[in-house]
Amino acid sequence: MTTGGPDTDFLVLPPRPDSTAELLAAAARRRGLAVEQLPGPVVPDRLRQSAGGHLYGGPVFAGTVAADLGLALLEPDDGWLTRLPYEYTRRDITLTTLGEARWSRTPMFVKPPRDKHLPAAVYADGSRLPGDERLPADTPVLVSDIVTFLVEYRLFVLDGAVHAASRYATGGRLDPAPLDACRHRDAVLDFAEDLLDAHADSLPSAVVVDVGLASDADRGEEHWAVVEANMAWFSTAYAADPDRVLDVVLRAAGPCGRLAARDRAFRKR
């Protein structure tokens, strides 16, 4: 473990780092950043005095330690997908609550906007949605038409441009590969450029956007569409270049004192 201090930029990892956290830790050390793997949710006093903290980890861990570390966590707005023009989504999407979604009697795809507290899946109707004390009726969810994605890509976006990317699924199954090795590379980048040219201002300066090639069986067509947007500090890198992924993560979860004015609206409360 490399020890950080008041005048040293450092990357904080959770008690049980995943493979992406380990790749980012190695990338951080290569550029001279200190790495701190916390044994629990308590931030050591020596790190509370620092103004150079960054973080990679899940929302529960991040929410517990962010204030003590003086971090500004960037996240897309819950309703971002619902406000995109149809040409970018190719499906109707509604931001509602779990309680309202339970009244639906038609098949639908349901996912949480950001935190992964609810399995993103196709549900035959609202009665099939889970319900317990961890998922109250006012839990926000995105409800959309059911779309079949043939192939899906993860884009790490920095300052309105794709900074790192990876394929992550084919036919709904995990299938990571570097974007440069994929036959859809140019199509992905063209679609992303068009999307970000028009809508980068509605996203944090450091964010993850997933896109995919969707199949419209009724019309016999295929088209590119946005899958979702996510927090970069809680997104799997898959086969993307970890050094470039780290660039996005450092901005997405960095010191409050370095928060740009344009990102204030995207700071996690």
PDB file of C-alpha atoms in Angstrom:
ATOM      1  CA  MET A   1       0.000   0.000   0.000  1.00  0.00           C
ATOM      2  CA  THR A   2       1.244   3.456  -0.923  1.00  0.00           C
ATOM      3  CA  THR A   3       0.541   6.098   1.665  1.00  0.00           C
ATOM      4  CA  GLY A   4      -0.960   9.442   0.748  1.00  0.00           C
ATOM      5  CA  GLY A   5      -0.732  12.694   2.644  1.00  0.00           C
ATOM      6  CA  PRO A   6      -1.990  16.256   2.755  1.00  0.00           C
ATOM      7  CA  ASP A   7      -0.009  17.361  -0.309  1.00  0.00           C
ATOM      8  CA  THR A   8      -0.235  14.161  -2.369  1.00  0.00           C
ATOM      9  CA  ASP A   9      -2.924  13.173  -4.843  1.00  0.00           C
ATOM     10  CA  PHE A  10      -4.156   9.696  -4.042  1.00  0.00           C
ATOM     11  CA  LEU A  11      -6.726   7.144  -5.185  1.00  0.00           C
ATOM     12  CA  VAL A  12      -8.986   5.521  -2.590  1.00  0.00           C
ATOM     13  CA  LEU A  13     -10.254   1.969  -3.148  1.00  0.00           C
ATOM     14  CA  PRO A  14     -12.884  -0.008  -1.215  1.00  0.00           C
ATOM     15  CA  PRO A  15     -12.093  -2.921   1.128  1.00  0.00           C
ATOM     16  CA  ARG A  16     -12.770  -5.479  -1.630  1.00  0.00           C
ATOM     17  CA  PRO A  17     -11.486  -3.973  -4.889  1.00  0.00           C
ATOM     18  CA  ASP A  18     -12.680  -5.544  -8.128  1.00  0.00           C
ATOM     19  CA  SER A  19     -10.599  -6.151 -11.244  1.00  0.00           C
ATOM     20  CA  THR A  20     -11.169  -2.619 -12.529  1.00  0.00           C
ATOM     21  CA  ALA A  21     -10.030  -1.137  -9.212  1.00  0.00           C
ATOM     22  CA  GLU A  22      -6.857  -3.198  -9.392  1.00  0.00           C
ATOM     23  CA  LEU A  23      -6.144  -2.032 -12.956  1.00  0.00           C
ATOM     24  CA  LEU A  24      -6.753   1.588 -11.961  1.00  0.00           C
ATOM     25  CA  ALA A  25      -4.499   1.212  -8.926  1.00  0.00           C
ATOM     26  CA  ALA A  26      -1.662  -0.007 -11.143  1.00  0.00           C
ATOM     27  CA  ALA A  27      -2.261   2.864 -13.563  1.00  0.00           C
ATOM     28  CA  ALA A  28      -2.297   5.359 -10.688  1.00  0.00           C
ATOM     29  CA  ARG A  29       1.007   4.088  -9.311  1.00  0.00           C
ATOM     30  CA  ARG A  30       2.586   4.322 -12.763  1.00  0.00           C
ATOM     31  CA  ARG A  31       1.861   8.047 -12.818  1.00  0.00           C
ATOM     32  CA  GLY A  32       3.020   8.593  -9.247  1.00  0.00           C
ATOM     33  CA  LEU A  33      -0.321   8.726  -7.439  1.00  0.00           C
ATOM     34  CA  ALA A  34      -0.591   7.193  -4.004  1.00  0.00           C
ATOM     35  CA  VAL A  35      -3.139   4.383  -3.580  1.00  0.00           C
ATOM     36  CA  GLU A  36      -5.129   3.786  -0.410  1.00  0.00           C
ATOM     37  CA  GLN A  37      -7.249   0.672   0.050  1.00  0.00           C
ATOM     38  CA  LEU A  38      -9.439   1.390   3.053  1.00  0.00           C
ATOM     39  CA  PRO A  39     -10.202  -1.576   5.350  1.00  0.00           C
ATOM     40  CA  GLY A  40     -13.661  -0.162   6.085  1.00  0.00           C
ATOM     41  CA  PRO A  41     -15.874   2.934   5.826  1.00  0.00           C
ATOM     42  CA  VAL A  42     -13.801   4.996   8.295  1.00  0.00           C
ATOM     43  CA  VAL A  43     -11.431   7.533   6.723  1.00  0.00           C
ATOM     44  CA  PRO A  44      -8.089   7.877   8.565  1.00  0.00           C
ATOM     45  CA  ASP A  45      -7.400  11.310  10.035  1.00  0.00           C
ATOM     46  CA  ARG A  46      -4.291  11.767   7.882  1.00  0.00           C
ATOM     47  CA  LEU A  47      -6.439  11.531   4.734  1.00  0.00           C
ATOM     48  CA  ARG A  48      -9.101  13.909   6.025  1.00  0.00           C
ATOM     49  CA  GLN A  49      -6.528  16.689   5.901  1.00  0.00           C
ATOM     50  CA  SER A  50      -5.755  16.102   2.223  1.00  0.00           C
ATOM     51  CA  ALA A  51      -7.058  18.140  -0.712  1.00  0.00           C
ATOM     52  CA  GLY A  52      -6.010  15.618  -3.362  1.00  0.00           C
ATOM     53  CA  GLY A  53      -8.287  12.620  -2.931  1.00  0.00           C
ATOM     54  CA  HIS A  54      -9.952  10.614  -5.709  1.00  0.00           C
ATOM     55  CA  LEU A  55     -12.047   7.459  -5.528  1.00  0.00           C
ATOM     56  CA  TYR A  56     -13.144   4.332  -7.344  1.00  0.00           C
ATOM     57  CA  GLY A  57     -15.808   2.167  -5.717  1.00  0.00           C
ATOM     58  CA  GLY A  58     -19.478   1.400  -5.303  1.00  0.00           C
ATOM     59  CA  PRO A  59     -22.148   3.957  -4.368  1.00  0.00           C
ATOM     60  CA  VAL A  60     -22.567   2.766  -0.765  1.00  0.00           C
ATOM     61  CA  PHE A  61     -18.833   2.962  -0.091  1.00  0.00           C
ATOM     62  CA  ALA A  62     -18.493   6.252  -1.968  1.00  0.00           C
ATOM     63  CA  GLY A  63     -21.438   7.799  -0.174  1.00  0.00           C
ATOM     64  CA  THR A  64     -19.938   6.828   3.176  1.00  0.00           C
ATOM     65  CA  VAL A  65     -16.447   8.247   2.673  1.00  0.00           C
ATOM     66  CA  ALA A  66     -16.877  11.086   0.140  1.00  0.00           C
ATOM     67  CA  ALA A  67     -17.600  13.858   2.644  1.00  0.00           C
ATOM     68  CA  ASP A  68     -14.681  12.945   4.909  1.00  0.00           C
ATOM     69  CA  LEU A  69     -12.373  12.842   1.896  1.00  0.00           C
ATOM     70  CA  GLY A  70     -13.677  16.142   0.548  1.00  0.00           C
ATOM     71  CA  LEU A  71     -14.741  14.563  -2.752  1.00  0.00           C
ATOM     72  CA  ALA A  72     -17.167  15.790  -5.389  1.00  0.00           C
ATOM     73  CA  LEU A  73     -18.758  12.745  -7.034  1.00  0.00           C
ATOM     74  CA  LEU A  74     -20.160  13.388 -10.508  1.00  0.00           C
ATOM     75  CA  GLU A  75     -23.217  11.518 -11.756  1.00  0.00           C
ATOM     76  CA  PRO A  76     -25.654  11.924 -14.663  1.00  0.00           C
ATOM     77  CA  ASP A  77     -29.147  13.167 -13.941  1.00  0.00           C
ATOM     78  CA  ASP A  78     -31.739  10.448 -13.299  1.00  0.00           C
ATOM     79  CA  GLY A  79     -33.898  11.626 -16.187  1.00  0.00           C
ATOM     80  CA  TRP A  80     -31.161  12.139 -18.785  1.00  0.00           C
ATOM     81  CA  LEU A  81     -32.250   9.225 -20.964  1.00  0.00           C
ATOM     82  CA  THR A  82     -35.883  10.347 -20.943  1.00  0.00           C
ATOM     83  CA  ARG A  83     -34.956  13.747 -22.369  1.00  0.00           C
ATOM     84  CA  LEU A  84     -32.893  12.472 -25.291  1.00  0.00           C
ATOM     85  CA  PRO A  85     -34.552  12.700 -28.710  1.00  0.00           C
ATOM     86  CA  TYR A  86     -35.980   9.428 -30.000  1.00  0.00           C
ATOM     87  CA  GLU A  87     -33.257   9.253 -32.663  1.00  0.00           C
ATOM     88  CA  TYR A  88     -30.736   8.497 -29.893  1.00  0.00           C
ATOM     89  CA  THR A  89     -32.805   6.057 -27.816  1.00  0.00           C
ATOM     90  CA  ARG A  90     -35.079   4.306 -30.339  1.00  0.00           C
ATOM     91  CA  ARG A  91     -37.514   3.499 -27.541  1.00  0.00           C
ATOM     92  CA  ASP A  92     -39.906   5.234 -25.172  1.00  0.00           C
ATOM     93  CA  ILE A  93     -38.395   5.715 -21.699  1.00  0.00           C
ATOM     94  CA  THR A  94     -40.109   7.028 -18.564  1.00  0.00           C
ATOM     95  CA  LEU A  95     -38.662   8.010 -15.195  1.00  0.00           C
ATOM     96  CA  THR A  96     -41.119   6.894 -12.546  1.00  0.00           C
ATOM     97  CA  THR A  97     -41.189   5.128  -9.188  1.00  0.00           C
ATOM     98  CA  LEU A  98     -41.153   1.463  -8.330  1.00  0.00           C
ATOM     99  CA  GLY A  99     -44.619   1.852  -6.809  1.00  0.00           C
ATOM    100  CA  GLU A 100     -46.034   3.229 -10.055  1.00  0.00           C
ATOM    101  CA  ALA A 101     -44.260   0.624 -12.161  1.00  0.00           C
ATOM    102  CA  ARG A 102     -45.878  -2.152 -10.120  1.00  0.00           C
ATOM    103  CA  TRP A 103     -49.250  -1.125 -11.579  1.00  0.00           C
ATOM    104  CA  SER A 104     -48.150  -1.942 -15.138  1.00  0.00           C
ATOM    105  CA  ARG A 105     -49.748  -4.993 -16.745  1.00  0.00           C
ATOM    106  CA  THR A 106     -47.574  -5.101 -19.846  1.00  0.00           C
ATOM    107  CA  PRO A 107     -44.029  -6.396 -20.424  1.00  0.00           C
ATOM    108  CA  MET A 108     -41.342  -3.760 -19.806  1.00  0.00           C
ATOM    109  CA  PHE A 109     -37.655  -3.243 -19.185  1.00  0.00           C
ATOM    110  CA  VAL A 110     -36.955  -1.739 -15.751  1.00  0.00           C
ATOM    111  CA  LYS A 111     -33.681  -0.468 -14.326  1.00  0.00           C
ATOM    112  CA  PRO A 112     -32.530   1.963 -11.648  1.00  0.00           C
ATOM    113  CA  PRO A 113     -31.201   5.256 -13.082  1.00  0.00           C
ATOM    114  CA  ARG A 114     -27.809   4.963 -11.342  1.00  0.00           C
ATOM    115  CA  ASP A 115     -27.404   2.829  -8.211  1.00  0.00           C
ATOM    116  CA  LYS A 116     -27.661  -0.896  -8.909  1.00  0.00           C
ATOM    117  CA  HIS A 117     -30.093  -1.686  -6.084  1.00  0.00           C
ATOM    118  CA  LEU A 118     -32.608  -3.271  -8.478  1.00  0.00           C
ATOM    119  CA  PRO A 119     -31.787  -5.907 -11.118  1.00  0.00           C
ATOM    120  CA  ALA A 120     -32.043  -4.344 -14.583  1.00  0.00           C
ATOM    121  CA  ALA A 121     -34.235  -6.799 -16.459  1.00  0.00           C
ATOM    122  CA  VAL A 122     -37.320  -7.452 -18.557  1.00  0.00           C
ATOM    123  CA  TYR A 123     -40.375  -7.992 -16.364  1.00  0.00           C
ATOM    124  CA  ALA A 124     -43.548  -9.635 -17.660  1.00  0.00           C
ATOM    125  CA  ASP A 125     -45.579  -7.061 -15.731  1.00  0.00           C
ATOM    126  CA  GLY A 126     -45.356  -4.881 -12.639  1.00  0.00           C
ATOM    127  CA  SER A 127     -46.361  -7.673 -10.283  1.00  0.00           C
ATOM    128  CA  ARG A 128     -43.035  -9.394 -11.001  1.00  0.00           C
ATOM    129  CA  LEU A 129     -40.973  -6.483  -9.663  1.00  0.00           C
ATOM    130  CA  PRO A 130     -39.228  -7.198  -6.362  1.00  0.00           C
ATOM    131  CA  GLY A 131     -40.456  -5.500  -3.230  1.00  0.00           C
ATOM    132  CA  ASP A 132     -38.943  -5.370   0.249  1.00  0.00           C
ATOM    133  CA  GLU A 133     -37.790  -2.825   2.808  1.00  0.00           C
ATOM    134  CA  ARG A 134     -34.702  -2.058   0.697  1.00  0.00           C
ATOM    135  CA  LEU A 135     -36.877  -1.062  -2.264  1.00  0.00           C
ATOM    136  CA  PRO A 136     -39.587   1.336  -1.076  1.00  0.00           C
ATOM    137  CA  ALA A 137     -42.368   2.467  -3.379  1.00  0.00           C
ATOM    138  CA  ASP A 138     -40.698   5.834  -4.029  1.00  0.00           C
ATOM    139  CA  THR A 139     -37.512   4.213  -5.424  1.00  0.00           C
ATOM    140  CA  PRO A 140     -36.837   5.876  -8.823  1.00  0.00           C
ATOM    141  CA  VAL A 141     -36.762   3.574 -11.841  1.00  0.00           C
ATOM    142  CA  LEU A 142     -36.516   3.917 -15.596  1.00  0.00           C
ATOM    143  CA  VAL A 143     -39.196   2.006 -17.496  1.00  0.00           C
ATOM    144  CA  SER A 144     -38.769   1.482 -21.223  1.00  0.00           C
ATOM    145  CA  ASP A 145     -39.901  -0.492 -24.217  1.00  0.00           C
ATOM    146  CA  ILE A 146     -38.100  -3.784 -24.646  1.00  0.00           C
ATOM    147  CA  VAL A 147     -35.165  -3.526 -27.058  1.00  0.00           C
ATOM    148  CA  THR A 148     -32.788  -6.236 -28.261  1.00  0.00           C
ATOM    149  CA  PHE A 149     -29.184  -5.041 -28.379  1.00  0.00           C
ATOM    150  CA  LEU A 150     -26.982  -7.097 -30.685  1.00  0.00           C
ATOM    151  CA  VAL A 151     -23.719  -5.628 -29.386  1.00  0.00           C
ATOM    152  CA  GLU A 152     -22.968  -3.074 -26.645  1.00  0.00           C
ATOM    153  CA  TYR A 153     -20.069  -0.713 -25.997  1.00  0.00           C
ATOM    154  CA  ARG A 154     -18.898   1.262 -22.967  1.00  0.00           C
ATOM    155  CA  LEU A 155     -17.588   4.773 -23.613  1.00  0.00           C
ATOM    156  CA  PHE A 156     -15.593   6.678 -21.006  1.00  0.00           C
ATOM    157  CA  VAL A 157     -16.302  10.298 -21.889  1.00  0.00           C
ATOM    158  CA  LEU A 158     -14.107  13.240 -20.880  1.00  0.00           C
ATOM    159  CA  ASP A 159     -14.915  16.846 -21.803  1.00  0.00           C
ATOM    160  CA  GLY A 160     -17.504  15.816 -24.363  1.00  0.00           C
ATOM    161  CA  ALA A 161     -15.373  13.291 -26.269  1.00  0.00           C
ATOM    162  CA  VAL A 162     -14.759   9.542 -26.079  1.00  0.00           C
ATOM    163  CA  HIS A 163     -11.544   9.105 -24.100  1.00  0.00           C
ATOM    164  CA  ALA A 164     -11.539   5.293 -23.701  1.00  0.00           C
ATOM    165  CA  ALA A 165     -13.869   2.563 -24.897  1.00  0.00           C
ATOM    166  CA  SER A 166     -14.562  -1.149 -24.902  1.00  0.00           C
ATOM    167  CA  ARG A 167     -17.083  -3.619 -26.215  1.00  0.00           C
ATOM    168  CA  TYR A 168     -18.691  -5.346 -23.264  1.00  0.00           C
ATOM    169  CA  ALA A 169     -21.499  -7.555 -24.579  1.00  0.00           C
ATOM    170  CA  THR A 170     -22.587  -9.439 -27.679  1.00  0.00           C
ATOM    171  CA  GLY A 171     -26.075 -10.856 -27.882  1.00  0.00           C
ATOM    172  CA  GLY A 172     -26.647  -9.983 -24.242  1.00  0.00           C
ATOM    173  CA  ARG A 173     -23.631 -11.993 -23.087  1.00  0.00           C
ATOM    174  CA  LEU A 174     -20.419 -10.604 -21.626  1.00  0.00           C
ATOM    175  CA  ASP A 175     -17.875 -10.279 -24.442  1.00  0.00           C
ATOM    176  CA  PRO A 176     -15.214  -7.610 -23.691  1.00  0.00           C
ATOM    177  CA  ALA A 177     -12.843  -6.439 -26.407  1.00  0.00           C
ATOM    178  CA  PRO A 178     -10.903  -3.221 -27.098  1.00  0.00           C
ATOM    179  CA  LEU A 179     -12.883  -0.894 -29.342  1.00  0.00           C
ATOM    180  CA  ASP A 180     -10.028  -0.711 -31.846  1.00  0.00           C
ATOM    181  CA  ALA A 181     -10.330  -4.474 -32.365  1.00  0.00           C
ATOM    182  CA  CYS A 182     -14.065  -4.312 -33.170  1.00  0.00           C
ATOM    183  CA  ARG A 183     -15.602  -4.099 -36.622  1.00  0.00           C
ATOM    184  CA  HIS A 184     -18.100  -1.510 -35.376  1.00  0.00           C
ATOM    185  CA  ARG A 185     -15.396   0.882 -34.196  1.00  0.00           C
ATOM    186  CA  ASP A 186     -16.069   3.651 -36.715  1.00  0.00           C
ATOM    187  CA  ALA A 187     -19.847   3.377 -36.382  1.00  0.00           C
ATOM    188  CA  VAL A 188     -19.613   3.585 -32.588  1.00  0.00           C
ATOM    189  CA  LEU A 189     -17.399   6.664 -32.701  1.00  0.00           C
ATOM    190  CA  ASP A 190     -19.567   8.356 -35.333  1.00  0.00           C
ATOM    191  CA  PHE A 191     -22.712   7.798 -33.272  1.00  0.00           C
ATOM    192  CA  ALA A 192     -20.975   8.933 -30.088  1.00  0.00           C
ATOM    193  CA  GLU A 193     -19.637  12.076 -31.759  1.00  0.00           C
ATOM    194  CA  ASP A 194     -23.095  13.015 -33.023  1.00  0.00           C
ATOM    195  CA  LEU A 195     -24.653  12.362 -29.595  1.00  0.00           C
ATOM    196  CA  LEU A 196     -22.009  14.255 -27.634  1.00  0.00           C
ATOM    197  CA  ASP A 197     -21.885  17.195 -30.033  1.00  0.00           C
ATOM    198  CA  ALA A 198     -25.577  17.720 -29.342  1.00  0.00           C
ATOM    199  CA  HIS A 199     -25.897  16.666 -25.706  1.00  0.00           C
ATOM    200  CA  ALA A 200     -22.534  16.763 -23.872  1.00  0.00           C
ATOM    201  CA  ASP A 201     -23.712  19.804 -21.897  1.00  0.00           C
ATOM    202  CA  SER A 202     -26.442  17.666 -20.317  1.00  0.00           C
ATOM    203  CA  LEU A 203     -23.818  15.280 -18.879  1.00  0.00           C
ATOM    204  CA  PRO A 204     -20.964  15.662 -16.377  1.00  0.00           C
ATOM    205  CA  SER A 205     -17.568  16.403 -17.922  1.00  0.00           C
ATOM    206  CA  ALA A 206     -16.470  12.894 -16.843  1.00  0.00           C
ATOM    207  CA  VAL A 207     -19.046  10.152 -17.310  1.00  0.00           C
ATOM    208  CA  VAL A 208     -19.705   6.749 -18.843  1.00  0.00           C
ATOM    209  CA  VAL A 209     -22.162   6.312 -21.715  1.00  0.00           C
ATOM    210  CA  ASP A 210     -23.127   2.859 -22.953  1.00  0.00           C
ATOM    211  CA  VAL A 211     -24.347   2.507 -26.541  1.00  0.00           C
ATOM    212  CA  GLY A 212     -25.455  -0.451 -28.608  1.00  0.00           C
ATOM    213  CA  LEU A 213     -26.597  -1.714 -31.968  1.00  0.00           C
ATOM    214  CA  ALA A 214     -30.295  -2.473 -31.572  1.00  0.00           C
ATOM    215  CA  SER A 215     -32.424  -4.754 -33.702  1.00  0.00           C
ATOM    216  CA  ASP A 216     -35.937  -3.804 -34.812  1.00  0.00           C
ATOM    217  CA  ALA A 217     -37.320  -7.206 -35.784  1.00  0.00           C
ATOM    218  CA  ASP A 218     -40.682  -5.806 -36.916  1.00  0.00           C
ATOM    219  CA  ARG A 219     -39.039  -3.540 -39.478  1.00  0.00           C
ATOM    220  CA  GLY A 220     -36.024  -5.700 -40.207  1.00  0.00           C
ATOM    221  CA  GLU A 221     -33.715  -2.818 -39.277  1.00  0.00           C
ATOM    222  CA  GLU A 222     -30.711  -2.206 -37.073  1.00  0.00           C
ATOM    223  CA  HIS A 223     -29.830   1.136 -35.504  1.00  0.00           C
ATOM    224  CA  TRP A 224     -27.501   2.605 -32.906  1.00  0.00           C
ATOM    225  CA  ALA A 225     -28.983   3.720 -29.613  1.00  0.00           C
ATOM    226  CA  VAL A 226     -27.947   4.879 -26.154  1.00  0.00           C
ATOM    227  CA  VAL A 227     -28.228   2.144 -23.540  1.00  0.00           C
ATOM    228  CA  GLU A 228     -27.632   4.290 -20.438  1.00  0.00           C
ATOM    229  CA  ALA A 229     -25.289   6.726 -18.698  1.00  0.00           C
ATOM    230  CA  ASN A 230     -23.387   5.867 -15.530  1.00  0.00           C
ATOM    231  CA  MET A 231     -20.959   7.221 -12.960  1.00  0.00           C
ATOM    232  CA  ALA A 232     -17.371   6.742 -14.131  1.00  0.00           C
ATOM    233  CA  TRP A 233     -16.213   6.093 -10.542  1.00  0.00           C
ATOM    234  CA  PHE A 234     -18.417   2.991 -10.419  1.00  0.00           C
ATOM    235  CA  SER A 235     -18.112   1.526 -13.928  1.00  0.00           C
ATOM    236  CA  THR A 236     -16.277  -1.591 -15.069  1.00  0.00           C
ATOM    237  CA  ALA A 237     -13.478  -0.839 -17.524  1.00  0.00           C
ATOM    238  CA  TYR A 238     -13.817  -4.147 -19.395  1.00  0.00           C
ATOM    239  CA  ALA A 239     -11.143  -4.024 -22.153  1.00  0.00           C
ATOM    240  CA  ALA A 240     -10.671  -0.242 -22.228  1.00  0.00           C
ATOM    241  CA  ASP A 241      -7.195   1.223 -21.672  1.00  0.00           C
ATOM    242  CA  PRO A 242      -6.953   1.552 -17.855  1.00  0.00           C
ATOM    243  CA  ASP A 243      -4.633   4.572 -18.068  1.00  0.00           C
ATOM    244  CA  ARG A 244      -7.236   6.489 -20.060  1.00  0.00           C
ATOM    245  CA  VAL A 245     -10.080   5.177 -17.917  1.00  0.00           C
ATOM    246  CA  LEU A 246      -8.204   6.536 -14.908  1.00  0.00           C
ATOM    247  CA  ASP A 247      -8.196  10.021 -16.476  1.00  0.00           C
ATOM    248  CA  VAL A 248     -12.010   9.944 -16.472  1.00  0.00           C
ATOM    249  CA  VAL A 249     -12.314   8.452 -12.985  1.00  0.00           C
ATOM    250  CA  LEU A 250     -10.003  11.055 -11.443  1.00  0.00           C
ATOM    251  CA  ARG A 251     -12.211  13.851 -12.795  1.00  0.00           C
ATOM    252  CA  ALA A 252     -15.456  12.079 -11.903  1.00  0.00           C
ATOM    253  CA  ALA A 253     -14.489  11.623  -8.247  1.00  0.00           C
ATOM    254  CA  GLY A 254     -12.039  14.313  -7.260  1.00  0.00           C
ATOM    255  CA  PRO A 255     -11.455  17.109  -4.742  1.00  0.00           C
ATOM    256  CA  CYS A 256     -14.297  19.561  -4.164  1.00  0.00           C
ATOM    257  CA  GLY A 257     -11.824  22.392  -4.590  1.00  0.00           C
ATOM    258  CA  ARG A 258     -11.196  21.393  -8.203  1.00  0.00           C
ATOM    259  CA  LEU A 259     -14.857  21.054  -9.181  1.00  0.00           C
ATOM    260  CA  ALA A 260     -15.511  23.008 -12.382  1.00  0.00           C
ATOM    261  CA  ALA A 261     -18.478  25.363 -12.466  1.00  0.00           C
ATOM    262  CA  ARG A 262     -20.122  23.394 -15.290  1.00  0.00           C
ATOM    263  CA  ASP A 263     -20.080  20.244 -13.131  1.00  0.00           C
ATOM    264  CA  ARG A 264     -21.721  21.692 -10.031  1.00  0.00           C
ATOM    265  CA  ALA A 265     -25.173  20.601 -11.187  1.00  0.00           C
ATOM    266  CA  PHE A 266     -23.955  16.985 -11.457  1.00  0.00           C
ATOM    267  CA  ARG A 267     -22.437  16.649  -8.000  1.00  0.00           C
ATOM    268  CA  LYS A 268     -23.899  13.770  -6.023  1.00  0.00           C
ATOM    269  CA  ARG A 269     -25.743  15.065  -2.960  1.00  0.00           C
TER     270      ARG A 269
END
